[in-house]
Amino acid sequence: MTAPTTSYHLRPVHGWLNDPNGMTRVDGAWHVFFQHNPAAPAHAAIAWGHASSDDLAHWRLHPVAFSPTPGGPDAFGCWSGVYVPGHDRPAVVYSGVADASGQSTVCLRWGSPDLNQWGPPVVVGATPWDDGVAIMRDPFVFEHGGRRLAVLGAGLSDGSPAVLLFDRSDELAWRYLGVLVAGNAVLSDAGAADVWECPQLFPLQEKWVLVLSLHDRGVLGQVIAAVGDLVPDGEGLRFVAESVHSLDDGTDFYAPQVTLADGEPLLMGWVREADQDPAVRDHAGCLTLPRRLGLADGVVVSRVDPVAAEALTGDVKHVRAGETLLADRRWLVKVVGDGVRLTHPDLGEVPVAPGDELWVDGAVLELYRPDGIPATWRHDEPWTLTVEDEGAVEIRQVVASVP
């Protein structure tokens, strides 16, 4: 049986983790915040955890950045949001949830230069009750045509999803501009959803990419990437999707965040996990490896950030035909020949081909294909990798990076 504990995927030592938040780079160091309950491995009383790294591989865990404010706009939870660049001091915006209804406002906090201290929440945006909007959450900021803008995921009163657009030229008073995109002929094939969560909107090779996490009546589904263009629409914009596809083909990837802090899109996502019994294990959830994004034939593809990959891996060991490996260790496995089979007792056989990389960390497996869509799984039962006939793989042990 694979030990469920991960050793080189970013996670807290204790408590709960879900969505990555506030990703940025300051003075050469990467900072990643995350949805966090430090008290128990369960989704409740969500604060923002904080970690930093010089190489996206070896992480320093900081004290909790900020927690729900009793009686405040985020009393029920400090939900997902982003770092806000372009100001003379650090700032983040996020969904502040005041009560169990799940309705939220956009909260802003100003931070110290080292990102360790944060001021009280200031409400800068509220749910617009026109356009049939029933709920909104998860702000993401961007710029277009010299304007400072933001998008939020939403659900409409008819049960369909949407993305809302806001002007934030006044960072302390966001102004609603309308619906950026709702269900259309392209996105209607993306999968069932009543809310599009954690929208990420960014330019990539002359196109715009909109990443959406599909929430459908309490069920977390796939994450999709829509490739298209932004076109003027009155005072606002409209996203015109040309194609849509899965961003990750596994079963346990959700709520990724993208940052352009160094000029190139960098993504990390949540490797999903259910609440845990603290008597069995006192932590739950981790983040994926950092991924660099590209566009190949209209498809958003991912690879592990090369700096992080080099920092994590050790010497190469070659494994040839006739060997069977239980993938219950901390390995990077690169397929270098045909005749390699990857199987799992619950999922059956997963096809692999030369050039594929398998990052194995306890119960977590991330599969990366050259210029392709990755896949992320979390399963306590171990995977089996069998090398047959003329098959061959290269294995590198991965150095633990979590304190």
PDB file of N, CA and C in Angstrom, residues 137-141 150-154 162-164 195-202 209-214 255-258:
ATOM      1  N   ARG A 137     -17.517  34.492  -7.076  1.00  0.00           N
ATOM      2  CA  ARG A 137     -16.357  34.277  -6.206  1.00  0.00           C
ATOM      3  C   ARG A 137     -15.080  34.189  -7.040  1.00  0.00           C
ATOM      4  N   ASP A 138     -13.937  34.240  -6.333  1.00  0.00           N
ATOM      5  CA  ASP A 138     -12.612  33.963  -6.885  1.00  0.00           C
ATOM      6  C   ASP A 138     -12.113  35.033  -7.857  1.00  0.00           C
ATOM      7  N   PRO A 139     -11.770  36.230  -7.360  1.00  0.00           N
ATOM      8  CA  PRO A 139     -11.278  37.285  -8.255  1.00  0.00           C
ATOM      9  C   PRO A 139      -9.918  36.953  -8.859  1.00  0.00           C
ATOM     10  N   PHE A 140      -9.738  37.390 -10.109  1.00  0.00           N
ATOM     11  CA  PHE A 140      -8.465  37.277 -10.816  1.00  0.00           C
ATOM     12  C   PHE A 140      -8.244  38.598 -11.541  1.00  0.00           C
ATOM     13  N   VAL A 141      -7.060  39.197 -11.386  1.00  0.00           N
ATOM     14  CA  VAL A 141      -6.807  40.518 -11.968  1.00  0.00           C
ATOM     15  C   VAL A 141      -5.917  40.391 -13.201  1.00  0.00           C
ATOM     16  N   ALA A 150     -10.631  42.947 -13.850  1.00  0.00           N
ATOM     17  CA  ALA A 150     -10.696  41.724 -13.052  1.00  0.00           C
ATOM     18  C   ALA A 150     -11.851  40.872 -13.549  1.00  0.00           C
ATOM     19  N   VAL A 151     -11.721  39.562 -13.358  1.00  0.00           N
ATOM     20  CA  VAL A 151     -12.823  38.641 -13.624  1.00  0.00           C
ATOM     21  C   VAL A 151     -13.138  37.864 -12.355  1.00  0.00           C
ATOM     22  N   LEU A 152     -14.387  37.457 -12.236  1.00  0.00           N
ATOM     23  CA  LEU A 152     -14.824  36.590 -11.149  1.00  0.00           C
ATOM     24  C   LEU A 152     -15.697  35.486 -11.713  1.00  0.00           C
ATOM     25  N   GLY A 153     -15.582  34.292 -11.119  1.00  0.00           N
ATOM     26  CA  GLY A 153     -16.469  33.209 -11.489  1.00  0.00           C
ATOM     27  C   GLY A 153     -17.852  33.448 -10.917  1.00  0.00           C
ATOM     28  N   ALA A 154     -18.871  32.920 -11.602  1.00  0.00           N
ATOM     29  CA  ALA A 154     -20.239  33.201 -11.172  1.00  0.00           C
ATOM     30  C   ALA A 154     -21.176  32.070 -11.559  1.00  0.00           C
ATOM     31  N   ALA A 162     -21.132  31.551 -15.482  1.00  0.00           N
ATOM     32  CA  ALA A 162     -20.692  32.742 -16.214  1.00  0.00           C
ATOM     33  C   ALA A 162     -19.387  33.233 -15.616  1.00  0.00           C
ATOM     34  N   VAL A 163     -18.742  34.151 -16.330  1.00  0.00           N
ATOM     35  CA  VAL A 163     -17.597  34.900 -15.817  1.00  0.00           C
ATOM     36  C   VAL A 163     -17.949  36.376 -15.910  1.00  0.00           C
ATOM     37  N   LEU A 164     -17.744  37.102 -14.818  1.00  0.00           N
ATOM     38  CA  LEU A 164     -18.086  38.518 -14.736  1.00  0.00           C
ATOM     39  C   LEU A 164     -16.840  39.369 -14.905  1.00  0.00           C
ATOM     40  N   VAL A 195     -21.554  26.781 -11.638  1.00  0.00           N
ATOM     41  CA  VAL A 195     -20.650  27.894 -11.337  1.00  0.00           C
ATOM     42  C   VAL A 195     -19.316  27.602 -12.009  1.00  0.00           C
ATOM     43  N   TRP A 196     -18.760  28.591 -12.692  1.00  0.00           N
ATOM     44  CA  TRP A 196     -17.377  28.492 -13.157  1.00  0.00           C
ATOM     45  C   TRP A 196     -16.499  29.109 -12.080  1.00  0.00           C
ATOM     46  N   GLU A 197     -15.693  28.274 -11.423  1.00  0.00           N
ATOM     47  CA  GLU A 197     -14.872  28.733 -10.316  1.00  0.00           C
ATOM     48  C   GLU A 197     -13.463  29.086 -10.785  1.00  0.00           C
ATOM     49  N   CYS A 198     -12.800  29.898  -9.974  1.00  0.00           N
ATOM     50  CA  CYS A 198     -11.377  30.216 -10.135  1.00  0.00           C
ATOM     51  C   CYS A 198     -10.998  30.556 -11.580  1.00  0.00           C
ATOM     52  N   PRO A 199     -11.669  31.510 -12.224  1.00  0.00           N
ATOM     53  CA  PRO A 199     -11.286  31.862 -13.596  1.00  0.00           C
ATOM     54  C   PRO A 199      -9.893  32.474 -13.642  1.00  0.00           C
ATOM     55  N   GLN A 200      -9.114  32.056 -14.623  1.00  0.00           N
ATOM     56  CA  GLN A 200      -7.779  32.603 -14.872  1.00  0.00           C
ATOM     57  C   GLN A 200      -7.756  33.058 -16.323  1.00  0.00           C
ATOM     58  N   LEU A 201      -7.404  34.315 -16.575  1.00  0.00           N
ATOM     59  CA  LEU A 201      -7.458  34.872 -17.925  1.00  0.00           C
ATOM     60  C   LEU A 201      -6.122  35.523 -18.241  1.00  0.00           C
ATOM     61  N   PHE A 202      -5.441  35.016 -19.276  1.00  0.00           N
ATOM     62  CA  PHE A 202      -4.086  35.493 -19.545  1.00  0.00           C
ATOM     63  C   PHE A 202      -3.738  35.321 -21.023  1.00  0.00           C
ATOM     64  N   VAL A 209      -6.249  32.930 -23.064  1.00  0.00           N
ATOM     65  CA  VAL A 209      -6.668  31.650 -22.500  1.00  0.00           C
ATOM     66  C   VAL A 209      -7.510  31.920 -21.257  1.00  0.00           C
ATOM     67  N   LEU A 210      -8.653  31.275 -21.185  1.00  0.00           N
ATOM     68  CA  LEU A 210      -9.528  31.348 -20.017  1.00  0.00           C
ATOM     69  C   LEU A 210      -9.597  29.960 -19.398  1.00  0.00           C
ATOM     70  N   VAL A 211      -9.085  29.835 -18.175  1.00  0.00           N
ATOM     71  CA  VAL A 211      -9.106  28.569 -17.444  1.00  0.00           C
ATOM     72  C   VAL A 211     -10.273  28.603 -16.462  1.00  0.00           C
ATOM     73  N   LEU A 212     -11.074  27.546 -16.458  1.00  0.00           N
ATOM     74  CA  LEU A 212     -12.259  27.470 -15.607  1.00  0.00           C
ATOM     75  C   LEU A 212     -12.296  26.134 -14.879  1.00  0.00           C
ATOM     76  N   SER A 213     -12.652  26.171 -13.599  1.00  0.00           N
ATOM     77  CA  SER A 213     -12.863  24.956 -12.815  1.00  0.00           C
ATOM     78  C   SER A 213     -14.369  24.733 -12.700  1.00  0.00           C
ATOM     79  N   LEU A 214     -14.821  23.547 -13.085  1.00  0.00           N
ATOM     80  CA  LEU A 214     -16.252  23.277 -13.242  1.00  0.00           C
ATOM     81  C   LEU A 214     -16.861  22.777 -11.936  1.00  0.00           C
ATOM     82  N   ALA A 255      -8.915  23.813  -9.406  1.00  0.00           N
ATOM     83  CA  ALA A 255      -8.670  25.185  -8.933  1.00  0.00           C
ATOM     84  C   ALA A 255      -7.236  25.665  -9.132  1.00  0.00           C
ATOM     85  N   PRO A 256      -6.663  25.527 -10.335  1.00  0.00           N
ATOM     86  CA  PRO A 256      -5.298  26.017 -10.533  1.00  0.00           C
ATOM     87  C   PRO A 256      -5.253  27.538 -10.541  1.00  0.00           C
ATOM     88  N   GLN A 257      -4.060  28.070 -10.266  1.00  0.00           N
ATOM     89  CA  GLN A 257      -3.828  29.500 -10.400  1.00  0.00           C
ATOM     90  C   GLN A 257      -2.643  29.726 -11.327  1.00  0.00           C
ATOM     91  N   VAL A 258      -2.738  30.808 -12.109  1.00  0.00           N
ATOM     92  CA  VAL A 258      -1.688  31.185 -13.056  1.00  0.00           C
ATOM     93  C   VAL A 258      -1.149  32.546 -12.664  1.00  0.00           C
TER      94      VAL A 258
END
